[in-house]
PDB file of C-alpha atoms and ligand atoms in Angstrom:
ATOM      1  CA  MET F   1       0.000   0.000   0.000  1.00  0.00           C
ATOM      2  CA  MET F   2       1.363   3.426  -0.968  1.00  0.00           C
ATOM      3  CA  ALA F   3       0.535   6.487   1.139  1.00  0.00           C
ATOM      4  CA  ASN F   4      -1.885   9.001  -0.344  1.00  0.00           C
ATOM      5  CA  GLY F   5       0.631  11.789  -0.115  1.00  0.00           C
ATOM      6  CA  PHE F   6       1.142  14.563   2.394  1.00  0.00           C
ATOM      7  CA  PRO F   7      -0.740  17.875   1.946  1.00  0.00           C
ATOM      8  CA  LEU F   8       1.626  20.799   2.538  1.00  0.00           C
ATOM      9  CA  LYS F   9      -1.104  23.396   3.148  1.00  0.00           C
ATOM     10  CA  ASN F  10      -1.028  24.474   6.800  1.00  0.00           C
ATOM     11  CA  CYS F  11       1.655  21.922   7.673  1.00  0.00           C
ATOM     12  CA  ARG F  12       3.605  22.159  10.922  1.00  0.00           C
ATOM     13  CA  ALA F  13       7.125  21.199   9.973  1.00  0.00           C
ATOM     14  CA  VAL F  14      10.398  20.558  11.768  1.00  0.00           C
ATOM     15  CA  ILE F  15      13.369  21.077   9.429  1.00  0.00           C
ATOM     16  CA  THR F  16      16.797  19.932  10.577  1.00  0.00           C
ATOM     17  CA  GLY F  17      19.841  21.635   9.087  1.00  0.00           C
ATOM     18  CA  ALA F  18      17.739  24.694   8.216  1.00  0.00           C
ATOM     19  CA  SER F  19      20.528  27.262   8.598  1.00  0.00           C
ATOM     20  CA  SER F  20      21.885  26.808   5.053  1.00  0.00           C
ATOM     21  CA  GLY F  21      21.675  24.930   1.761  1.00  0.00           C
ATOM     22  CA  LEU F  22      18.772  22.565   1.188  1.00  0.00           C
ATOM     23  CA  GLY F  23      17.346  23.000   4.704  1.00  0.00           C
ATOM     24  CA  ALA F  24      17.052  26.783   4.346  1.00  0.00           C
ATOM     25  CA  GLU F  25      15.482  26.224   0.925  1.00  0.00           C
ATOM     26  CA  PHE F  26      12.910  23.807   2.419  1.00  0.00           C
ATOM     27  CA  ALA F  27      12.002  26.617   4.836  1.00  0.00           C
ATOM     28  CA  ARG F  28      11.691  29.144   1.975  1.00  0.00           C
ATOM     29  CA  GLN F  29       9.433  26.907  -0.097  1.00  0.00           C
ATOM     30  CA  LEU F  30       7.264  25.852   2.857  1.00  0.00           C
ATOM     31  CA  ALA F  31       6.869  29.271   4.512  1.00  0.00           C
ATOM     32  CA  PRO F  32       4.155  30.535   2.114  1.00  0.00           C
ATOM     33  CA  GLN F  33       1.910  27.560   2.911  1.00  0.00           C
ATOM     34  CA  ALA F  34       2.924  26.256   6.354  1.00  0.00           C
ATOM     35  CA  ALA F  35       1.227  27.014   9.677  1.00  0.00           C
ATOM     36  CA  SER F  36       4.527  26.708  11.557  1.00  0.00           C
ATOM     37  CA  LEU F  37       8.166  25.855  10.955  1.00  0.00           C
ATOM     38  CA  VAL F  38      10.772  24.807  13.508  1.00  0.00           C
ATOM     39  CA  LEU F  39      14.229  25.522  12.096  1.00  0.00           C
ATOM     40  CA  VAL F  40      16.984  23.463  13.700  1.00  0.00           C
ATOM     41  CA  ALA F  41      20.789  23.737  13.432  1.00  0.00           C
ATOM     42  CA  ARG F  42      23.819  24.696  15.529  1.00  0.00           C
ATOM     43  CA  ARG F  43      24.370  28.279  14.290  1.00  0.00           C
ATOM     44  CA  ALA F  44      21.875  30.604  15.972  1.00  0.00           C
ATOM     45  CA  ASP F  45      22.758  33.627  13.813  1.00  0.00           C
ATOM     46  CA  ALA F  46      22.291  31.708  10.550  1.00  0.00           C
ATOM     47  CA  LEU F  47      18.941  30.326  11.752  1.00  0.00           C
ATOM     48  CA  GLU F  48      17.797  33.812  12.751  1.00  0.00           C
ATOM     49  CA  ALA F  49      18.790  35.109   9.312  1.00  0.00           C
ATOM     50  CA  VAL F  50      16.568  32.485   7.638  1.00  0.00           C
ATOM     51  CA  LYS F  51      13.741  33.325  10.050  1.00  0.00           C
ATOM     52  CA  HIS F  52      14.137  37.043   9.292  1.00  0.00           C
ATOM     53  CA  GLU F  53      14.067  36.379   5.548  1.00  0.00           C
ATOM     54  CA  LEU F  54      10.715  34.610   5.961  1.00  0.00           C
ATOM     55  CA  SER F  55       9.110  37.112   8.318  1.00  0.00           C
ATOM     56  CA  GLY F  56       6.658  38.311   5.622  1.00  0.00           C
ATOM     57  CA  PHE F  57       4.907  34.954   5.476  1.00  0.00           C
ATOM     58  CA  PRO F  58       2.057  33.899   7.769  1.00  0.00           C
ATOM     59  CA  ALA F  59       3.890  30.796   9.086  1.00  0.00           C
ATOM     60  CA  GLU F  60       4.958  31.005  12.726  1.00  0.00           C
ATOM     61  CA  ILE F  61       8.717  30.398  12.738  1.00  0.00           C
ATOM     62  CA  PHE F  62      10.727  29.012  15.633  1.00  0.00           C
ATOM     63  CA  CYS F  63      14.500  28.616  15.804  1.00  0.00           C
ATOM     64  CA  CYS F  64      15.933  25.778  17.862  1.00  0.00           C
ATOM     65  CA  VAL F  65      19.698  25.716  18.308  1.00  0.00           C
ATOM     66  CA  ALA F  66      20.826  22.126  18.777  1.00  0.00           C
ATOM     67  CA  ASP F  67      23.786  19.924  17.906  1.00  0.00           C
ATOM     68  CA  LEU F  68      21.951  16.914  16.509  1.00  0.00           C
ATOM     69  CA  ALA F  69      25.124  14.830  16.458  1.00  0.00           C
ATOM     70  CA  THR F  70      24.739  14.451  20.226  1.00  0.00           C
ATOM     71  CA  ASP F  71      22.116  12.857  22.465  1.00  0.00           C
ATOM     72  CA  ALA F  72      21.950  16.106  24.445  1.00  0.00           C
ATOM     73  CA  GLY F  73      21.211  18.130  21.295  1.00  0.00           C
ATOM     74  CA  ARG F  74      18.559  15.695  20.083  1.00  0.00           C
ATOM     75  CA  ASN F  75      16.910  15.713  23.509  1.00  0.00           C
ATOM     76  CA  SER F  76      16.970  19.496  23.605  1.00  0.00           C
ATOM     77  CA  LEU F  77      15.044  19.615  20.304  1.00  0.00           C
ATOM     78  CA  LEU F  78      12.414  17.245  21.717  1.00  0.00           C
ATOM     79  CA  ALA F  79      12.204  19.342  24.905  1.00  0.00           C
ATOM     80  CA  PHE F  80      11.821  22.455  22.715  1.00  0.00           C
ATOM     81  CA  LEU F  81       8.863  20.888  20.880  1.00  0.00           C
ATOM     82  CA  ASP F  82       7.219  19.838  24.138  1.00  0.00           C
ATOM     83  CA  GLY F  83       8.010  23.164  25.852  1.00  0.00           C
ATOM     84  CA  HIS F  84       6.310  25.113  23.050  1.00  0.00           C
ATOM     85  CA  ASP F  85       3.504  22.553  22.776  1.00  0.00           C
ATOM     86  CA  LEU F  86       4.383  22.014  19.124  1.00  0.00           C
ATOM     87  CA  LYS F  87       2.868  18.964  17.470  1.00  0.00           C
ATOM     88  CA  PRO F  88       4.573  18.672  14.082  1.00  0.00           C
ATOM     89  CA  ASN F  89       2.906  16.756  11.279  1.00  0.00           C
ATOM     90  CA  LEU F  90       6.002  16.935   9.041  1.00  0.00           C
ATOM     91  CA  LEU F  91       9.584  16.020   9.935  1.00  0.00           C
ATOM     92  CA  ILE F  92      12.268  16.905   7.393  1.00  0.00           C
ATOM     93  CA  ASN F  93      15.458  15.057   8.308  1.00  0.00           C
ATOM     94  CA  ASN F  94      17.850  17.130   6.245  1.00  0.00           C
ATOM     95  CA  ALA F  95      20.913  17.816   8.447  1.00  0.00           C
ATOM     96  CA  GLY F  96      23.856  15.820   7.160  1.00  0.00           C
ATOM     97  CA  MET F  97      27.545  16.042   6.350  1.00  0.00           C
ATOM     98  CA  GLY F  98      30.314  14.299   4.449  1.00  0.00           C
ATOM     99  CA  ASP F  99      34.075  13.863   4.760  1.00  0.00           C
ATOM    100  CA  TYR F 100      36.290  13.911   1.655  1.00  0.00           C
ATOM    101  CA  GLY F 101      39.321  11.648   1.733  1.00  0.00           C
ATOM    102  CA  SER F 102      40.386   8.128   2.595  1.00  0.00           C
ATOM    103  CA  PHE F 103      38.856   6.284   5.541  1.00  0.00           C
ATOM    104  CA  THR F 104      42.236   5.536   7.128  1.00  0.00           C
ATOM    105  CA  SER F 105      43.271   9.182   7.120  1.00  0.00           C
ATOM    106  CA  SER F 106      39.938  10.432   8.484  1.00  0.00           C
ATOM    107  CA  THR F 107      39.745  11.593  12.071  1.00  0.00           C
ATOM    108  CA  ALA F 108      37.768   9.413  14.455  1.00  0.00           C
ATOM    109  CA  GLU F 109      35.830  12.503  15.511  1.00  0.00           C
ATOM    110  CA  LYS F 110      34.587  13.476  12.038  1.00  0.00           C
ATOM    111  CA  THR F 111      33.757   9.874  11.225  1.00  0.00           C
ATOM    112  CA  ARG F 112      31.730   9.494  14.411  1.00  0.00           C
ATOM    113  CA  THR F 113      29.976  12.834  13.852  1.00  0.00           C
ATOM    114  CA  GLN F 114      28.925  11.767  10.348  1.00  0.00           C
ATOM    115  CA  ILE F 115      27.372   8.573  11.674  1.00  0.00           C
ATOM    116  CA  GLU F 116      25.719  10.389  14.580  1.00  0.00           C
ATOM    117  CA  LEU F 117      24.239  13.054  12.310  1.00  0.00           C
ATOM    118  CA  ASN F 118      23.437  11.160   9.107  1.00  0.00           C
ATOM    119  CA  ILE F 119      22.187   7.961  10.746  1.00  0.00           C
ATOM    120  CA  THR F 120      21.556   8.219  14.490  1.00  0.00           C
ATOM    121  CA  ALA F 121      19.926  11.663  14.531  1.00  0.00           C
ATOM    122  CA  LEU F 122      17.698  10.858  11.552  1.00  0.00           C
ATOM    123  CA  THR F 123      16.617   7.538  13.066  1.00  0.00           C
ATOM    124  CA  MET F 124      16.146   8.621  16.672  1.00  0.00           C
ATOM    125  CA  LEU F 125      14.373  11.896  15.819  1.00  0.00           C
ATOM    126  CA  THR F 126      11.983   9.981  13.595  1.00  0.00           C
ATOM    127  CA  HIS F 127      11.443   7.477  16.397  1.00  0.00           C
ATOM    128  CA  ALA F 128      10.735  10.237  18.921  1.00  0.00           C
ATOM    129  CA  VAL F 129       8.620  12.481  16.690  1.00  0.00           C
ATOM    130  CA  LEU F 130       6.334   9.798  15.192  1.00  0.00           C
ATOM    131  CA  PRO F 131       4.330   9.262  18.407  1.00  0.00           C
ATOM    132  CA  ARG F 132       3.839  13.065  18.659  1.00  0.00           C
ATOM    133  CA  MET F 133       2.864  13.371  14.994  1.00  0.00           C
ATOM    134  CA  GLU F 134      -0.641  14.364  14.008  1.00  0.00           C
ATOM    135  CA  ARG F 135      -2.231  12.671  10.972  1.00  0.00           C
ATOM    136  CA  PRO F 136      -1.938  13.012   8.069  1.00  0.00           C
ATOM    137  CA  GLY F 137       1.774  13.032   8.739  1.00  0.00           C
ATOM    138  CA  GLY F 138       4.922  13.172   6.670  1.00  0.00           C
ATOM    139  CA  VAL F 139       8.589  12.294   7.000  1.00  0.00           C
ATOM    140  CA  LEU F 140      10.958  13.599   4.345  1.00  0.00           C
ATOM    141  CA  ASN F 141      14.459  12.177   4.572  1.00  0.00           C
ATOM    142  CA  VAL F 142      17.320  13.729   2.634  1.00  0.00           C
ATOM    143  CA  SER F 143      19.503  10.928   1.299  1.00  0.00           C
ATOM    144  CA  SER F 144      21.772  11.179  -1.735  1.00  0.00           C
ATOM    145  CA  LEU F 145      22.631   9.718  -5.123  1.00  0.00           C
ATOM    146  CA  ALA F 146      25.635   8.452  -3.130  1.00  0.00           C
ATOM    147  CA  SER F 147      23.252   5.949  -1.518  1.00  0.00           C
ATOM    148  CA  THR F 148      23.203   3.945  -4.752  1.00  0.00           C
ATOM    149  CA  LEU F 149      26.906   3.086  -4.970  1.00  0.00           C
ATOM    150  CA  PRO F 150      30.028   2.596  -2.846  1.00  0.00           C
ATOM    151  CA  MET F 151      32.252   5.688  -2.934  1.00  0.00           C
ATOM    152  CA  PRO F 152      35.959   5.318  -2.127  1.00  0.00           C
ATOM    153  CA  ASP F 153      37.182   8.515  -0.405  1.00  0.00           C
ATOM    154  CA  LEU F 154      33.617   9.219   0.707  1.00  0.00           C
ATOM    155  CA  ALA F 155      32.996   5.751   2.112  1.00  0.00           C
ATOM    156  CA  VAL F 156      31.231   6.480   5.398  1.00  0.00           C
ATOM    157  CA  TYR F 157      29.041   9.138   3.808  1.00  0.00           C
ATOM    158  CA  ALA F 158      27.911   6.862   0.948  1.00  0.00           C
ATOM    159  CA  ALA F 159      27.242   4.021   3.394  1.00  0.00           C
ATOM    160  CA  SER F 160      25.314   6.325   5.713  1.00  0.00           C
ATOM    161  CA  LYS F 161      23.105   7.456   2.837  1.00  0.00           C
ATOM    162  CA  ALA F 162      22.530   3.844   1.733  1.00  0.00           C
ATOM    163  CA  TYR F 163      21.147   3.398   5.255  1.00  0.00           C
ATOM    164  CA  VAL F 164      18.902   6.461   4.871  1.00  0.00           C
ATOM    165  CA  THR F 165      17.413   5.265   1.582  1.00  0.00           C
ATOM    166  CA  SER F 166      16.843   1.716   2.820  1.00  0.00           C
ATOM    167  CA  PHE F 167      15.393   2.873   6.154  1.00  0.00           C
ATOM    168  CA  SER F 168      13.082   5.346   4.426  1.00  0.00           C
ATOM    169  CA  GLU F 169      11.733   2.806   1.956  1.00  0.00           C
ATOM    170  CA  SER F 170      10.979   0.354   4.786  1.00  0.00           C
ATOM    171  CA  LEU F 171       9.230   3.053   6.818  1.00  0.00           C
ATOM    172  CA  ALA F 172       7.228   4.172   3.790  1.00  0.00           C
ATOM    173  CA  VAL F 173       5.602   0.728   3.717  1.00  0.00           C
ATOM    174  CA  GLU F 174       5.226   0.413   7.518  1.00  0.00           C
ATOM    175  CA  LEU F 175       3.654   3.831   8.008  1.00  0.00           C
ATOM    176  CA  ALA F 176       1.365   4.093   4.966  1.00  0.00           C
ATOM    177  CA  PRO F 177      -1.553   2.398   6.786  1.00  0.00           C
ATOM    178  CA  GLN F 178      -1.153   4.980   9.578  1.00  0.00           C
ATOM    179  CA  ASN F 179      -1.634   7.842   7.092  1.00  0.00           C
ATOM    180  CA  ILE F 180       2.002   8.887   7.305  1.00  0.00           C
ATOM    181  CA  THR F 181       3.823   9.483   4.038  1.00  0.00           C
ATOM    182  CA  VAL F 182       7.557   8.796   3.981  1.00  0.00           C
ATOM    183  CA  THR F 183       9.598  10.172   1.105  1.00  0.00           C
ATOM    184  CA  CYS F 184      13.297   9.939   0.550  1.00  0.00           C
ATOM    185  CA  VAL F 185      14.990  12.444  -1.754  1.00  0.00           C
ATOM    186  CA  CYS F 186      18.327  11.491  -3.301  1.00  0.00           C
ATOM    187  CA  PRO F 187      20.001  14.595  -4.752  1.00  0.00           C
ATOM    188  CA  GLY F 188      23.109  14.534  -6.880  1.00  0.00           C
ATOM    189  CA  PRO F 189      25.756  17.259  -6.510  1.00  0.00           C
ATOM    190  CA  THR F 190      24.010  20.477  -5.445  1.00  0.00           C
ATOM    191  CA  PRO F 191      25.742  23.815  -4.776  1.00  0.00           C
ATOM    192  CA  THR F 192      25.466  24.365  -0.978  1.00  0.00           C
ATOM    193  CA  ASN F 193      27.961  24.479   1.903  1.00  0.00           C
ATOM    194  CA  PHE F 194      28.263  20.680   1.731  1.00  0.00           C
ATOM    195  CA  SER F 195      31.689  20.578   0.037  1.00  0.00           C
ATOM    196  CA  LYS F 196      33.101  23.249   2.341  1.00  0.00           C
ATOM    197  CA  THR F 197      32.206  21.097   5.353  1.00  0.00           C
ATOM    198  CA  ALA F 198      33.304  17.847   3.717  1.00  0.00           C
ATOM    199  CA  LYS F 199      36.768  19.147   2.776  1.00  0.00           C
ATOM    200  CA  ARG F 200      39.419  18.499   5.378  1.00  0.00           C
ATOM    201  CA  GLU F 201      41.451  21.162   7.128  1.00  0.00           C
ATOM    202  CA  ASP F 202      44.530  20.111   5.145  1.00  0.00           C
ATOM    203  CA  GLY F 203      42.553  20.784   1.942  1.00  0.00           C
ATOM    204  CA  THR F 204      41.927  17.105   1.103  1.00  0.00           C
ATOM    205  CA  ASP F 205      39.203  17.038  -1.529  1.00  0.00           C
ATOM    206  CA  THR F 206      37.569  14.299  -3.563  1.00  0.00           C
ATOM    207  CA  ASN F 207      37.452  13.420  -7.262  1.00  0.00           C
ATOM    208  CA  ARG F 208      34.524  15.422  -8.651  1.00  0.00           C
ATOM    209  CA  GLU F 209      34.957  14.462 -12.291  1.00  0.00           C
ATOM    210  CA  GLY F 210      31.613  14.293 -14.072  1.00  0.00           C
ATOM    211  CA  GLN F 211      29.670  16.039 -11.333  1.00  0.00           C
ATOM    212  CA  GLY F 212      28.973  19.067 -13.537  1.00  0.00           C
ATOM    213  CA  LEU F 213      26.677  16.909 -15.682  1.00  0.00           C
ATOM    214  CA  LEU F 214      24.502  16.067 -12.682  1.00  0.00           C
ATOM    215  CA  ARG F 215      24.452  19.366 -10.776  1.00  0.00           C
ATOM    216  CA  ILE F 216      21.082  21.072 -10.278  1.00  0.00           C
ATOM    217  CA  PRO F 217      20.230  24.043  -8.037  1.00  0.00           C
ATOM    218  CA  PRO F 218      18.924  23.576  -4.464  1.00  0.00           C
ATOM    219  CA  GLN F 219      15.638  25.274  -5.427  1.00  0.00           C
ATOM    220  CA  ARG F 220      14.913  22.505  -7.909  1.00  0.00           C
ATOM    221  CA  VAL F 221      15.991  19.687  -5.551  1.00  0.00           C
ATOM    222  CA  VAL F 222      13.617  20.983  -2.880  1.00  0.00           C
ATOM    223  CA  ALA F 223      10.716  21.566  -5.283  1.00  0.00           C
ATOM    224  CA  VAL F 224      11.049  18.000  -6.606  1.00  0.00           C
ATOM    225  CA  ALA F 225      11.284  16.596  -3.047  1.00  0.00           C
ATOM    226  CA  LEU F 226       8.183  18.429  -1.833  1.00  0.00           C
ATOM    227  CA  ALA F 227       6.222  17.429  -4.944  1.00  0.00           C
ATOM    228  CA  ALA F 228       7.187  13.780  -4.327  1.00  0.00           C
ATOM    229  CA  LEU F 229       6.052  14.025  -0.703  1.00  0.00           C
ATOM    230  CA  GLN F 230       2.721  15.469  -1.833  1.00  0.00           C
ATOM    231  CA  ARG F 231       2.269  12.617  -4.312  1.00  0.00           C
ATOM    232  CA  GLY F 232       3.231   9.943  -1.796  1.00  0.00           C
ATOM    233  CA  CYS F 233       6.283   8.899  -3.823  1.00  0.00           C
ATOM    234  CA  PRO F 234       8.672   6.892  -1.567  1.00  0.00           C
ATOM    235  CA  CYS F 235      11.943   7.781  -3.316  1.00  0.00           C
ATOM    236  CA  VAL F 236      12.871  10.476  -5.793  1.00  0.00           C
ATOM    237  CA  PHE F 237      16.062  11.428  -7.678  1.00  0.00           C
ATOM    238  CA  PRO F 238      15.877  15.115  -8.711  1.00  0.00           C
ATOM    239  CA  GLY F 239      17.093  15.895 -12.222  1.00  0.00           C
ATOM    240  CA  ALA F 240      17.117  13.700 -15.331  1.00  0.00           C
ATOM    241  CA  GLY F 241      20.876  13.077 -15.146  1.00  0.00           C
ATOM    242  CA  VAL F 242      20.714  11.971 -11.507  1.00  0.00           C
ATOM    243  CA  ALA F 243      17.694   9.729 -12.169  1.00  0.00           C
ATOM    244  CA  ILE F 244      19.483   8.030 -15.090  1.00  0.00           C
ATOM    245  CA  ALA F 245      22.725   7.643 -13.098  1.00  0.00           C
ATOM    246  CA  ALA F 246      20.814   6.081 -10.177  1.00  0.00           C
ATOM    247  CA  ARG F 247      19.163   3.513 -12.447  1.00  0.00           C
ATOM    248  CA  LEU F 248      22.484   2.702 -14.052  1.00  0.00           C
ATOM    249  CA  PHE F 249      24.246   2.249 -10.698  1.00  0.00           C
ATOM    250  CA  ARG F 250      21.424   0.041  -9.420  1.00  0.00           C
ATOM    251  CA  VAL F 251      21.434  -2.372 -12.351  1.00  0.00           C
ATOM    252  CA  MET F 252      25.189  -2.399 -12.992  1.00  0.00           C
ATOM    253  CA  PRO F 253      26.813  -5.801 -12.246  1.00  0.00           C
ATOM    254  CA  ARG F 254      28.814  -5.477  -9.009  1.00  0.00           C
ATOM    255  CA  GLY F 255      32.015  -6.721 -10.658  1.00  0.00           C
ATOM    256  CA  LEU F 256      31.811  -3.982 -13.288  1.00  0.00           C
ATOM    257  CA  MET F 257      31.014  -1.399 -10.603  1.00  0.00           C
ATOM    258  CA  ARG F 258      34.131  -2.439  -8.599  1.00  0.00           C
ATOM    259  CA  ALA F 259      36.319  -2.282 -11.708  1.00  0.00           C
ATOM    260  CA  LEU F 260      35.075   1.229 -12.517  1.00  0.00           C
ATOM    261  CA  LEU F 261      35.588   2.379  -8.916  1.00  0.00           C
ATOM    262  CA  ARG F 262      39.160   0.976  -8.911  1.00  0.00           C
ATOM    263  CA  TRP F 263      39.900   2.706 -12.227  1.00  0.00           C
ATOM    264  CA  ARG F 264      38.530   6.052 -11.036  1.00  0.00           C
ATOM    265  CA  HIS F 265      40.288   5.785  -7.673  1.00  0.00           C
ATOM    266  CA  GLY F 266      43.563   4.866  -9.345  1.00  0.00           C
ATOM    267  CA  LYS F 267      43.478   8.066 -11.418  1.00  0.00           C
ATOM    268  CA  GLU F 268      43.714  10.347  -8.345  1.00  0.00           C
TER     269      GLU F 268
HETATM  270  N1  LIG R 301      24.911  19.441  -1.504  1.00  0.00           N
HETATM  271  C1  LIG R 301      24.998  18.248  -2.074  1.00  0.00           C
HETATM  272  O1  LIG R 301      25.722  18.047  -3.069  1.00  0.00           O
HETATM  273  C2  LIG R 301      24.188  17.103  -1.515  1.00  0.00           C
HETATM  274  C3  LIG R 301      23.956  15.988  -2.333  1.00  0.00           C
HETATM  275  C4  LIG R 301      23.212  14.936  -1.840  1.00  0.00           C
HETATM  276  C5  LIG R 301      22.704  14.994  -0.566  1.00  0.00           C
HETATM  277  N2  LIG R 301      22.947  16.072   0.223  1.00  0.00           N
HETATM  278  C6  LIG R 301      22.406  16.093   1.584  1.00  0.00           C
HETATM  279  O2  LIG R 301      21.630  17.263   1.759  1.00  0.00           O
HETATM  280  C7  LIG R 301      21.531  17.535   3.166  1.00  0.00           C
HETATM  281  C8  LIG R 301      21.737  19.022   3.398  1.00  0.00           C
HETATM  282  O3  LIG R 301      23.063  19.370   3.081  1.00  0.00           O
HETATM  283  P1  LIG R 301      23.421  20.674   2.240  1.00  0.00           P
HETATM  284  O4  LIG R 301      23.922  20.217   0.921  1.00  0.00           O
HETATM  285  O5  LIG R 301      22.326  21.646   2.280  1.00  0.00           O
HETATM  286  O6  LIG R 301      24.706  21.171   3.039  1.00  0.00           O
HETATM  287  P2  LIG R 301      24.937  22.411   4.015  1.00  0.00           P
HETATM  288  O7  LIG R 301      24.667  23.686   3.304  1.00  0.00           O
HETATM  289  O8  LIG R 301      26.280  22.176   4.604  1.00  0.00           O
HETATM  290  O9  LIG R 301      23.816  22.237   5.138  1.00  0.00           O
HETATM  291  C9  LIG R 301      23.947  21.325   6.201  1.00  0.00           C
HETATM  292  C10 LIG R 301      23.004  21.751   7.299  1.00  0.00           C
HETATM  293  O10 LIG R 301      23.108  20.800   8.371  1.00  0.00           O
HETATM  294  C11 LIG R 301      23.352  21.520   9.582  1.00  0.00           C
HETATM  295  N3  LIG R 301      24.160  20.728  10.500  1.00  0.00           N
HETATM  296  C12 LIG R 301      25.411  20.257  10.286  1.00  0.00           C
HETATM  297  N4  LIG R 301      25.851  19.618  11.384  1.00  0.00           N
HETATM  298  C13 LIG R 301      24.857  19.695  12.303  1.00  0.00           C
HETATM  299  C14 LIG R 301      24.705  19.236  13.620  1.00  0.00           C
HETATM  300  N5  LIG R 301      25.696  18.556  14.236  1.00  0.00           N
HETATM  301  N6  LIG R 301      23.555  19.493  14.276  1.00  0.00           N
HETATM  302  C15 LIG R 301      22.566  20.187  13.667  1.00  0.00           C
HETATM  303  N7  LIG R 301      22.626  20.639  12.413  1.00  0.00           N
HETATM  304  C16 LIG R 301      23.775  20.399  11.741  1.00  0.00           C
HETATM  305  C17 LIG R 301      24.082  22.794   9.151  1.00  0.00           C
HETATM  306  O11 LIG R 301      23.862  23.834  10.086  1.00  0.00           O
HETATM  307  P3  LIG R 301      24.881  24.299  11.252  1.00  0.00           P
HETATM  308  O12 LIG R 301      26.247  24.302  10.674  1.00  0.00           O
HETATM  309  O13 LIG R 301      24.360  25.655  11.617  1.00  0.00           O
HETATM  310  O14 LIG R 301      24.681  23.304  12.351  1.00  0.00           O
HETATM  311  C18 LIG R 301      23.336  23.116   7.861  1.00  0.00           C
HETATM  312  O15 LIG R 301      22.162  23.820   8.144  1.00  0.00           O
HETATM  313  C19 LIG R 301      22.569  16.630   3.846  1.00  0.00           C
HETATM  314  O16 LIG R 301      21.908  15.532   4.430  1.00  0.00           O
HETATM  315  C20 LIG R 301      23.429  16.163   2.684  1.00  0.00           C
HETATM  316  O17 LIG R 301      24.028  14.920   2.939  1.00  0.00           O
HETATM  317  C21 LIG R 301      23.665  17.146  -0.235  1.00  0.00           C
END
């Protein structure tokens, strides 16, 4: 059974990672139609700037400063919702980060933070918010094209997004009978602060050959994601190039995939 889709009109949304990039864009596109938005991230000034930008819209906007890579930060968001008697009917799990470079040279701290943010926060916030969620409800998880293939030099990130896509597709089936729509959006390369955060302090970058063919603006990624949520579509790949690449990666024989990854990695 597929969910009927989530109606955005008058929604009460929580958006994680709303201080920049895709999260801020989700806030911009929802503000004209939402009843309330809770913007969550670590940087208070950046959250306030997004709130200020949206002050002309009727939606009531709250900023919640929280480090979602920690239990304390996740609990403080839940306490914020309870303290303001906010009963969201839409959770957008968008906060996420990557780390460019080899696994062995990564720091334990950045690796742990990626897992905490990309996997644990997304899972545990969903687990905590679902019982508070009014129906019809929606969960929109931001995964990545990286969820469809292993990525040497971005290994933990790609694996974490494979988790997000798989988890979301399972939940979409589990929650449809409860009138909760779960959609997973898998963007390709999108110009945001993502690369700045993923680069290492020593400047270590990753091989971005071919990304230009797949790049689409954050406005389009978010519009496609929200349209998919409204339709009840469980998984969407914004942009024709990204959709074709995802299909190709999913049907490609694993042996051929490994050979291509070795060839590409060897060129660096
Ligand atoms: N851009 C791409 O090419 C691309 C492609 C596929 C998927 N994605 C996914 O899209 C999502 C959004 O990323 P983006 O591209 O918009 O990058 P971005 O501009 O770097 O935004 C990341 C957001 O997450 C927040 N964040 C980071 N660490 C946090 C923490 N510990 N606690 C709470 N919030 C935290 C950041 O805010 P603060 O720094 O203020 O905390 C920021 O608002 C991520 O899940 C990413 O994996 C991006």
